[in-house]
């Protein structure tokens, strides 16, 4: 051992300069590595903070739809547009336009007709409406139907709404939505969906009659497009391919609240020609997959909320018109177009506060609020 130590000392004495140079190089390289390592950490953290939120995923469920929150409010744009003056009514629940261009309003005090800026009231007080309120309304070719929390009525030739509840086998008198698809009349009730076809045949869709194809009898909103009927209900969204018998549960597809991230309730439904959109109290939901893929269980969705540019995350109503999705929110009007959200503010006229219902006829977008009805001309927006 002593010999070995002596030899090592002699080696250091004879090679002192090369050893010092080697150790110096190693020390410099070590310092450079440490400095580079610590200088990269803040930059990496900054990049992570700038990334958009990732998809919100639940932990189970075969029918699970991951909902992804998208672009920040950088995409928001304020667009001043002339608004009409508001015509005062009681709170508006529904708006439809007939073939003559008359605007029909279902309100908390009955029905109103707006024609050439003149408002005609059909209320229980003036004996022109059988119920204390109207929840929904629909214009057929030569008929006007109104639904309420108390039953169904139709405008007679005497210009008075008559109770029609006894003429239909209604499972419930609570009618929350009416839809006319130019062939069938659909009624969403709290005990299923009633429909009358062009041959005046009446049938009812319930959870039992569809063998659990319709997941809940409490139905609130209806949308018919292509060969599908979409029904918003207490369990979520049920979609029926109407080319096949409703009693076959395999022709129904369901997006249930308990198995997806879709908030409840669904306030409105829209279809843009490719995809379904859902208006909810917690944001706007886009079902990214096509209808065919939806039926093949390949499902993905995106959520748009106030941080993404909406005036409010509470979406009450929406309509798809000329490549744009018009949104009525708790804090005003917005438009979604070309993946950009635009808040529509009044260049003139009155600013609608919480919007309860939207309807479109030609280029005119009708806006119903708790205080009345007004409109904008969508042709001047761009």
Coordinates of C-alpha atoms in Angstrom, one line a residue:
X1 CA 0.0 0.0 0.0
X2 CA 2.8 2.4 0.9
X3 CA 4.4 1.7 -2.4
X4 CA 1.3 2.5 -4.2
X5 CA 0.8 5.8 -2.5
X6 CA 4.4 6.8 -3.2
X7 CA 4.0 5.9 -6.8
X8 CA 0.7 8.0 -7.0
X9 CA 2.6 11.0 -5.5
X10 CA 5.4 10.7 -8.0
X11 CA 2.8 10.5 -10.8
X12 CA 1.2 13.7 -9.6
X13 CA 4.6 15.5 -9.4
X14 CA 5.5 14.4 -12.9
X15 CA 2.1 15.2 -14.5
X16 CA 0.9 18.1 -12.4
X17 CA 0.0 20.4 -15.2
X18 CA -2.1 18.0 -17.4
X19 CA -4.1 16.9 -14.3
X20 CA -5.0 20.5 -13.4
X21 CA -6.1 21.2 -16.9
X22 CA -8.3 18.1 -17.0
X23 CA -9.9 18.9 -13.7
X24 CA -10.6 22.5 -14.8
X25 CA -12.3 21.3 -18.0
X26 CA -14.5 18.9 -16.0
X27 CA -15.4 21.7 -13.5
X28 CA -16.3 24.1 -16.3
X29 CA -18.5 21.5 -18.1
X30 CA -20.3 20.8 -14.8
X31 CA -21.0 24.5 -14.2
X32 CA -22.4 24.9 -17.8
X33 CA -24.7 21.9 -17.3
X34 CA -26.1 23.2 -14.0
X35 CA -26.7 26.7 -15.4
X36 CA -28.4 25.4 -18.5
X37 CA -30.6 23.1 -16.4
X38 CA -31.9 25.8 -14.1
X39 CA -32.3 28.4 -16.9
X40 CA -34.8 26.1 -18.8
X41 CA -37.2 25.5 -15.9
X42 CA -39.0 28.8 -15.9
X43 CA -39.5 28.8 -19.6
X44 CA -41.0 25.3 -19.5
X45 CA -43.4 26.4 -16.8
X46 CA -44.4 29.5 -18.8
X47 CA -45.3 27.4 -21.8
X48 CA -47.4 25.1 -19.7
X49 CA -49.4 28.1 -18.3
X50 CA -50.1 29.3 -21.9
X51 CA -51.6 26.1 -23.0
X52 CA -55.5 25.9 -23.3
X53 CA -57.4 23.8 -20.8
X54 CA -57.3 20.1 -21.7
X55 CA -60.4 17.9 -22.1
X56 CA -62.4 17.4 -19.0
X57 CA -62.8 13.7 -18.7
X58 CA -64.9 11.6 -16.3
X59 CA -63.6 8.3 -15.0
X60 CA -66.1 5.8 -16.5
X61 CA -69.0 5.2 -18.7
X62 CA -69.4 3.5 -22.1
X63 CA -71.4 6.5 -23.4
X64 CA -69.0 9.1 -22.0
X65 CA -68.4 12.2 -24.0
X66 CA -65.2 14.1 -23.1
X67 CA -65.9 17.8 -23.2
X68 CA -63.0 20.1 -24.2
X69 CA -62.9 23.7 -23.3
X70 CA -61.5 25.7 -26.2
X71 CA -60.0 29.0 -27.1
X72 CA -59.9 31.8 -24.6
X73 CA -61.6 35.2 -24.8
X74 CA -59.0 36.3 -27.3
X75 CA -61.5 35.1 -29.9
X76 CA -64.2 37.4 -28.6
X77 CA -65.2 40.3 -30.7
X78 CA -67.8 43.0 -30.0
X79 CA -70.0 43.8 -32.9
X80 CA -72.3 46.9 -32.7
X81 CA -75.6 46.4 -34.6
X82 CA -78.8 48.5 -34.8
X83 CA -81.5 47.1 -32.6
X84 CA -85.2 47.9 -32.9
X85 CA -87.2 49.4 -30.1
X86 CA -88.7 46.9 -27.7
X87 CA -92.4 46.3 -27.9
X88 CA -93.6 45.6 -24.3
X89 CA -95.2 42.3 -23.5
X90 CA -95.2 39.9 -20.5
X91 CA -92.2 37.5 -20.4
X92 CA -91.8 35.6 -23.7
X93 CA -91.5 31.8 -23.7
X94 CA -91.7 31.1 -27.5
X95 CA -91.8 32.9 -30.9
X96 CA -93.0 31.6 -34.2
X97 CA -93.8 33.3 -37.6
X98 CA -96.7 32.3 -39.8
X99 CA -96.9 32.2 -43.6
X100 CA -98.1 35.8 -43.7
X101 CA -95.2 37.1 -41.7
X102 CA -97.2 37.6 -38.5
X103 CA -95.2 37.0 -35.3
X104 CA -96.8 34.9 -32.6
X105 CA -95.6 35.1 -29.0
X106 CA -96.3 32.6 -26.2
X107 CA -96.0 34.6 -23.0
X108 CA -96.6 34.2 -19.3
X109 CA -100.0 36.0 -19.8
X110 CA -101.2 34.3 -23.0
X111 CA -100.6 34.7 -26.7
X112 CA -99.8 37.9 -28.6
X113 CA -99.8 38.5 -32.4
X114 CA -97.5 41.2 -33.8
X115 CA -98.6 42.3 -37.3
X116 CA -97.5 45.6 -38.9
X117 CA -96.2 46.8 -35.6
X118 CA -99.7 46.3 -34.0
X119 CA -100.0 43.9 -31.1
X120 CA -103.1 41.8 -30.6
X121 CA -103.6 40.1 -27.2
X122 CA -105.2 36.7 -26.7
X123 CA -105.4 36.3 -22.9
X124 CA -107.6 34.7 -20.3
X125 CA -108.6 38.2 -19.2
X126 CA -110.1 39.2 -22.5
X127 CA -111.7 35.7 -23.0
X128 CA -109.6 34.9 -26.1
X129 CA -107.3 32.3 -24.4
X130 CA -108.5 29.4 -22.2
X131 CA -105.4 29.3 -20.0
X132 CA -103.6 31.8 -17.7
X133 CA -100.3 31.4 -19.6
X134 CA -98.8 30.0 -22.8
X135 CA -95.6 28.0 -22.9
X136 CA -95.1 27.3 -26.6
X137 CA -96.7 28.1 -29.9
X138 CA -96.5 26.7 -33.5
X139 CA -97.8 27.8 -36.9
X140 CA -99.1 25.2 -39.3
X141 CA -100.2 25.9 -42.8
X142 CA -103.6 27.2 -41.8
X143 CA -103.7 26.6 -38.0
X144 CA -102.1 28.1 -34.9
X145 CA -101.6 25.8 -31.9
X146 CA -100.5 26.9 -28.4
X147 CA -99.4 24.8 -25.5
X148 CA -99.4 25.7 -21.9
X149 CA -98.9 24.2 -18.5
X150 CA -102.7 23.5 -18.5
X151 CA -103.3 22.0 -21.9
X152 CA -103.4 22.5 -25.7
X153 CA -105.5 25.0 -27.6
X154 CA -106.0 26.1 -31.2
X155 CA -107.0 29.4 -32.8
X156 CA -110.6 29.2 -34.1
X157 CA -112.2 30.9 -37.1
X158 CA -113.7 33.3 -34.6
X159 CA -110.2 34.5 -33.7
X160 CA -110.3 32.9 -30.3
X161 CA -108.2 30.1 -28.9
X162 CA -110.2 27.0 -28.0
X163 CA -109.2 24.2 -25.7
X164 CA -108.2 21.2 -27.7
X165 CA -106.9 19.0 -24.9
X166 CA -109.8 16.6 -25.0
X167 CA -109.4 16.0 -28.7
X168 CA -105.9 14.5 -28.2
X169 CA -104.9 11.6 -26.1
X170 CA -102.5 13.7 -24.1
X171 CA -100.7 11.7 -21.4
X172 CA -100.1 15.1 -19.6
X173 CA -101.6 18.5 -20.0
X174 CA -98.2 20.1 -19.3
X175 CA -96.9 20.9 -22.8
X176 CA -93.4 22.4 -22.9
X177 CA -92.7 22.4 -26.6
X178 CA -94.5 22.2 -30.0
X179 CA -92.9 21.4 -33.3
X180 CA -94.4 21.3 -36.9
X181 CA -92.1 19.6 -39.5
X182 CA -94.4 20.2 -42.4
X183 CA -95.8 16.7 -42.0
X184 CA -96.1 15.9 -38.3
X185 CA -97.2 17.9 -35.2
X186 CA -95.0 17.0 -32.2
X187 CA -95.8 17.9 -28.6
X188 CA -93.3 17.5 -25.8
X189 CA -95.0 16.8 -22.5
X190 CA -94.0 15.8 -19.0
X191 CA -95.2 12.2 -19.8
X192 CA -93.8 11.6 -23.3
X193 CA -93.9 12.9 -26.8
X194 CA -97.3 13.1 -28.6
X195 CA -97.3 13.4 -32.4
X196 CA -100.0 13.6 -35.1
X197 CA -99.2 12.7 -38.7
X198 CA -100.6 14.1 -41.9
X199 CA -103.4 11.4 -41.7
X200 CA -104.4 12.7 -38.3
X201 CA -103.2 9.6 -36.6
X202 CA -102.1 10.3 -33.1
X203 CA -99.5 8.3 -31.1
X204 CA -97.4 8.8 -28.0
X205 CA -93.7 8.0 -27.4
X206 CA -92.9 7.1 -23.8
X207 CA -90.1 5.3 -22.1
X208 CA -92.3 2.1 -22.0
X209 CA -93.6 2.3 -25.5
X210 CA -90.1 2.7 -26.9
X211 CA -88.7 -0.1 -24.7
X212 CA -86.4 2.4 -23.0
X213 CA -85.3 4.0 -26.3
X214 CA -86.6 7.3 -24.9
X215 CA -84.8 7.5 -21.5
X216 CA -87.2 9.8 -19.8
X217 CA -90.9 10.8 -20.2
X218 CA -90.2 14.3 -19.0
X219 CA -89.6 15.9 -22.4
X220 CA -88.8 19.6 -22.8
X221 CA -87.4 20.4 -26.3
X222 CA -87.8 19.0 -29.8
X223 CA -85.8 19.3 -33.0
X224 CA -86.5 17.3 -36.2
X225 CA -83.8 17.2 -38.9
X226 CA -83.0 14.9 -41.8
X227 CA -84.4 11.5 -40.6
X228 CA -83.9 12.2 -36.9
X229 CA -86.0 13.5 -34.0
X230 CA -83.9 14.9 -31.1
X231 CA -85.7 15.1 -27.8
X232 CA -84.3 16.9 -24.8
X233 CA -85.5 15.2 -21.6
X234 CA -84.8 14.9 -17.9
X235 CA -82.2 12.2 -18.6
X236 CA -80.3 14.0 -21.4
X237 CA -80.7 13.9 -25.2
X238 CA -82.6 11.1 -27.0
X239 CA -82.3 10.8 -30.8
X240 CA -84.6 8.6 -32.8
X241 CA -84.1 7.6 -36.4
X242 CA -87.7 8.1 -37.5
X243 CA -87.3 5.8 -40.5
X244 CA -87.6 2.9 -38.2
X245 CA -90.3 1.9 -35.6
X246 CA -89.9 3.8 -32.3
X247 CA -90.5 0.6 -30.4
X248 CA -87.1 -0.7 -31.5
X249 CA -84.7 0.7 -28.8
X250 CA -81.7 0.1 -31.1
X251 CA -82.7 2.9 -33.4
X252 CA -82.5 5.3 -30.4
X253 CA -79.3 6.9 -29.2
X254 CA -79.0 8.6 -25.8
X255 CA -76.5 11.0 -24.3
X256 CA -77.4 10.9 -20.7
X257 CA -76.4 13.5 -18.1
X258 CA -75.3 10.8 -15.7
X259 CA -72.9 9.2 -18.3
X260 CA -71.6 12.3 -19.9
X261 CA -70.3 15.8 -19.0
X262 CA -73.3 17.5 -20.6
X263 CA -74.8 19.9 -18.1
X264 CA -78.5 19.7 -17.2
X265 CA -81.0 20.8 -18.3
X266 CA -80.7 21.1 -22.1
X267 CA -82.4 24.5 -22.9
X268 CA -82.3 24.2 -26.6
X269 CA -81.1 22.1 -29.6
X270 CA -79.7 23.2 -33.0
X271 CA -78.4 21.5 -36.1
X272 CA -75.9 23.2 -38.5
X273 CA -76.2 20.6 -41.3
X274 CA -73.4 18.4 -39.8
X275 CA -73.4 18.7 -36.1
X276 CA -75.7 19.0 -33.1
X277 CA -75.4 22.0 -30.7
X278 CA -76.8 22.1 -27.2
X279 CA -77.7 25.2 -25.2
X280 CA -77.2 24.6 -21.4
X281 CA -77.1 26.8 -18.2
X282 CA -73.3 26.1 -18.1
X283 CA -72.3 26.8 -21.7
X284 CA -72.7 25.9 -25.4
X285 CA -71.9 22.3 -26.3
X286 CA -70.9 21.2 -29.8
X287 CA -71.2 17.5 -30.5
X288 CA -68.2 17.3 -32.9
X289 CA -69.0 13.9 -34.4
X290 CA -71.4 13.5 -37.3
X291 CA -74.7 11.8 -36.8
X292 CA -73.3 8.6 -38.4
X293 CA -70.4 8.5 -36.1
X294 CA -72.7 9.3 -33.2
X295 CA -74.7 6.1 -34.0
X296 CA -71.4 4.2 -34.1
X297 CA -70.5 5.4 -30.6
X298 CA -67.6 7.5 -31.7
X299 CA -68.4 10.7 -29.7
X300 CA -66.5 13.9 -28.9
X301 CA -67.7 17.3 -27.9
X302 CA -66.5 20.8 -27.2
X303 CA -67.7 23.3 -24.6
X304 CA -67.8 27.1 -25.0
X305 CA -68.3 29.2 -21.9
X306 CA -68.0 32.8 -20.7
X307 CA -64.1 32.6 -20.5
X308 CA -64.2 31.5 -24.2
X309 CA -65.9 34.8 -25.2
X310 CA -69.6 34.3 -24.5
X311 CA -71.4 37.2 -22.8
X312 CA -72.7 34.6 -20.3
X313 CA -72.3 30.8 -19.9
X314 CA -76.1 30.5 -19.4
X315 CA -77.5 29.9 -22.9
X316 CA -81.3 30.0 -23.0
X317 CA -82.0 29.7 -26.7
X318 CA -80.3 29.5 -30.1
X319 CA -81.0 29.3 -33.8
X320 CA -78.9 28.4 -36.8
X321 CA -79.2 30.8 -39.7
X322 CA -77.0 31.4 -42.7
X323 CA -73.8 29.7 -41.5
X324 CA -74.1 31.4 -38.1
X325 CA -75.3 30.1 -34.7
X326 CA -77.2 32.9 -32.9
X327 CA -77.2 32.6 -29.1
X328 CA -79.6 34.2 -26.6
X329 CA -77.8 34.3 -23.2
X330 CA -78.5 35.6 -19.7
X331 CA -76.4 38.7 -20.6
X332 CA -77.4 39.4 -24.2
X333 CA -77.0 38.3 -27.8
X334 CA -74.0 36.5 -29.4
X335 CA -73.1 35.0 -32.7
X336 CA -70.8 32.0 -33.3
X337 CA -69.3 32.0 -36.8
X338 CA -66.1 30.7 -38.3
X339 CA -65.0 29.5 -34.9
X340 CA -65.3 33.0 -33.5
X341 CA -67.6 34.3 -30.9
X342 CA -69.0 37.8 -31.4
X343 CA -71.0 39.7 -28.8
X344 CA -73.8 41.7 -30.5
X345 CA -74.2 45.1 -28.8
X346 CA -76.7 47.8 -29.8
X347 CA -75.5 50.5 -32.1
X348 CA -78.9 52.0 -31.6
X349 CA -82.2 50.9 -30.0
X350 CA -82.4 49.0 -26.7
X351 CA -80.1 46.4 -25.4
X352 CA -81.8 43.1 -24.7
X353 CA -80.9 41.8 -21.2
X354 CA -81.7 38.2 -20.5
X355 CA -82.9 36.7 -23.8
X356 CA -85.5 34.0 -23.4
X357 CA -86.2 33.0 -27.0
X358 CA -84.9 33.6 -30.6
X359 CA -86.6 33.0 -33.9
X360 CA -85.6 33.9 -37.5
X361 CA -87.7 34.8 -40.5
X362 CA -85.9 35.8 -43.7
X363 CA -83.1 38.1 -42.5
X364 CA -84.9 39.2 -39.4
X365 CA -83.9 37.8 -36.0
X366 CA -86.6 38.2 -33.4
X367 CA -85.5 38.5 -29.8
X368 CA -87.8 37.7 -26.9
X369 CA -87.0 38.8 -23.4
X370 CA -88.8 39.2 -20.0
X371 CA -89.9 42.6 -21.1
X372 CA -91.0 42.2 -24.7
X373 CA -90.0 41.6 -28.3
X374 CA -87.5 43.3 -30.6
X375 CA -85.4 42.4 -33.6
X376 CA -82.2 43.0 -35.6
X377 CA -81.6 42.6 -39.4
X378 CA -78.9 39.9 -39.7
X379 CA -78.1 41.1 -43.3
X380 CA -76.5 44.3 -41.9
X381 CA -74.4 42.5 -39.3
X382 CA -71.4 41.8 -41.6

